[in-house]
Coordinates of C-alpha atoms in Angstrom, one line a residue:
X1 CA 82.0 135.9 66.5
X2 CA 81.2 137.0 62.9
X3 CA 79.4 135.1 60.1
X4 CA 83.0 134.7 58.6
X5 CA 84.4 132.8 61.3
X6 CA 81.3 130.3 61.1
X7 CA 82.2 126.7 60.8
X8 CA 81.3 126.9 57.3
X9 CA 83.0 123.9 55.9
X10 CA 81.8 121.8 59.2
X11 CA 78.1 122.7 57.7
X12 CA 79.1 121.9 54.0
X13 CA 79.7 118.3 55.5
X14 CA 76.7 117.7 57.1
X15 CA 74.0 115.3 54.4
X16 CA 71.2 117.8 55.4
X17 CA 69.7 121.6 54.3
X18 CA 71.0 124.0 57.6
X19 CA 70.4 127.3 57.9
X20 CA 72.5 129.7 60.0
X21 CA 70.6 132.8 61.3
X22 CA 72.0 135.7 63.6
X23 CA 68.4 137.0 65.8
X24 CA 69.0 140.6 66.8
X25 CA 67.8 141.7 70.3
X26 CA 65.3 144.0 69.2
X27 CA 64.1 142.5 65.5
X28 CA 62.6 139.5 65.3
X29 CA 63.4 139.7 61.3
X30 CA 66.9 137.9 61.8
X31 CA 69.1 138.1 59.1
X32 CA 70.2 134.7 57.4
X33 CA 73.9 134.7 57.2
X34 CA 74.7 131.0 56.0
X35 CA 72.9 128.2 53.8
X36 CA 75.0 125.2 53.3
X37 CA 75.9 123.2 49.4
X38 CA 72.7 120.7 51.1
X39 CA 70.5 123.5 51.5
X40 CA 71.4 125.2 47.9
X41 CA 70.9 122.0 46.2
X42 CA 67.9 120.1 47.9
X43 CA 65.5 123.4 48.9
X44 CA 67.1 125.9 46.3
X45 CA 66.9 129.6 47.8
X46 CA 70.2 131.5 47.6
X47 CA 70.9 134.3 50.4
X48 CA 69.8 136.9 47.9
X49 CA 66.6 135.4 47.9
X50 CA 66.1 134.7 51.4
X51 CA 68.7 137.7 53.3
X52 CA 66.1 137.4 56.4
X53 CA 63.6 135.4 58.3
X54 CA 60.7 137.8 56.4
X55 CA 62.0 136.6 53.0
X56 CA 62.3 133.1 54.2
X57 CA 59.0 132.9 55.4
X58 CA 57.1 134.3 52.4
X59 CA 58.9 131.8 50.1
X60 CA 59.0 128.6 52.6
X61 CA 55.3 128.9 53.2
X62 CA 53.6 131.2 50.6
X63 CA 50.0 130.2 51.1
X64 CA 49.1 132.7 54.2
X65 CA 46.9 129.8 56.3
X66 CA 49.5 127.4 56.5
X67 CA 52.3 129.9 57.2
X68 CA 50.4 131.3 60.7
X69 CA 49.8 128.0 61.3
X70 CA 53.4 126.9 61.2
X71 CA 54.2 130.0 62.7
X72 CA 52.1 129.6 65.4
X73 CA 53.0 125.8 66.4
X74 CA 57.3 127.1 65.9
X75 CA 56.7 129.7 68.6
X76 CA 54.7 127.5 71.0
X77 CA 57.5 125.0 70.8
X78 CA 59.9 127.6 71.4
X79 CA 57.4 128.9 74.8
X80 CA 57.4 125.5 75.8
X81 CA 60.9 124.4 75.3
X82 CA 62.3 127.8 77.2
X83 CA 60.4 126.1 80.4
X84 CA 61.9 123.0 80.4
X85 CA 65.8 121.8 80.4
X86 CA 65.8 120.3 76.6
X87 CA 67.2 122.2 74.2
X88 CA 66.3 121.1 70.7
X89 CA 63.0 121.8 69.6
X90 CA 61.4 120.4 66.1
X91 CA 58.0 120.6 64.0
X92 CA 57.2 119.2 60.8
X93 CA 55.9 121.0 58.2
X94 CA 56.1 121.9 54.7
X95 CA 58.3 123.7 52.6
X96 CA 58.3 124.8 49.2
X97 CA 61.6 125.0 47.4
X98 CA 62.6 127.3 44.6
X99 CA 61.8 124.6 42.0
X100 CA 58.1 124.9 42.4
X101 CA 57.7 121.4 44.7
X102 CA 56.6 121.0 48.4
X103 CA 58.7 119.0 50.5
X104 CA 58.5 118.1 53.9
X105 CA 60.8 118.1 56.6
X106 CA 61.7 118.0 60.4
X107 CA 63.0 121.1 61.0
X108 CA 64.9 121.5 64.1
X109 CA 67.2 123.3 66.3
X110 CA 68.9 124.1 69.5
X111 CA 67.3 126.8 71.3
X112 CA 70.1 126.9 74.2
X113 CA 73.1 126.0 72.5
X114 CA 76.3 127.1 73.4
X115 CA 77.6 126.0 70.1
X116 CA 77.7 128.9 68.1
X117 CA 77.2 131.7 70.2
X118 CA 74.9 134.2 68.7
X119 CA 73.4 132.2 65.9
X120 CA 70.8 129.8 65.2
X121 CA 71.6 126.4 63.3
X122 CA 68.2 125.2 61.7
X123 CA 68.4 122.1 60.0
X124 CA 65.9 120.3 57.7
X125 CA 65.5 116.5 58.1
X126 CA 63.7 114.4 56.6
X127 CA 59.9 114.0 58.0
X128 CA 58.4 111.2 59.5
X129 CA 55.1 111.7 59.3
X130 CA 53.0 112.1 56.2
X131 CA 52.0 115.3 56.4
X132 CA 48.1 117.2 56.6

């Protein structure tokens, strides 16, 4: 499936920010192929700003020590989920927006999804915790 075939209208109907990336077999820096309208309005970064995972991490988590904590936490959650039947994973994180503020999100995805083969759909919901 090409990124042109993504259900963009469906993603734009969802009431929360959505980011879609396409994992590559031999490269951890996966390209970001779609951001829904809520992502653009609430978080602000565009595909020009964040064409790939590395660009996203630098802008969303600009403080290196916090970025390292979030990256390790995400990797641990993914690793644990791969060993269990659960397919949804989530973490709470402070995300720096293009509007120079920080918002707390519950970031989640389905790692064993059959919904869009070859893509990861990452959603940003309101966090239910107070943060750090």
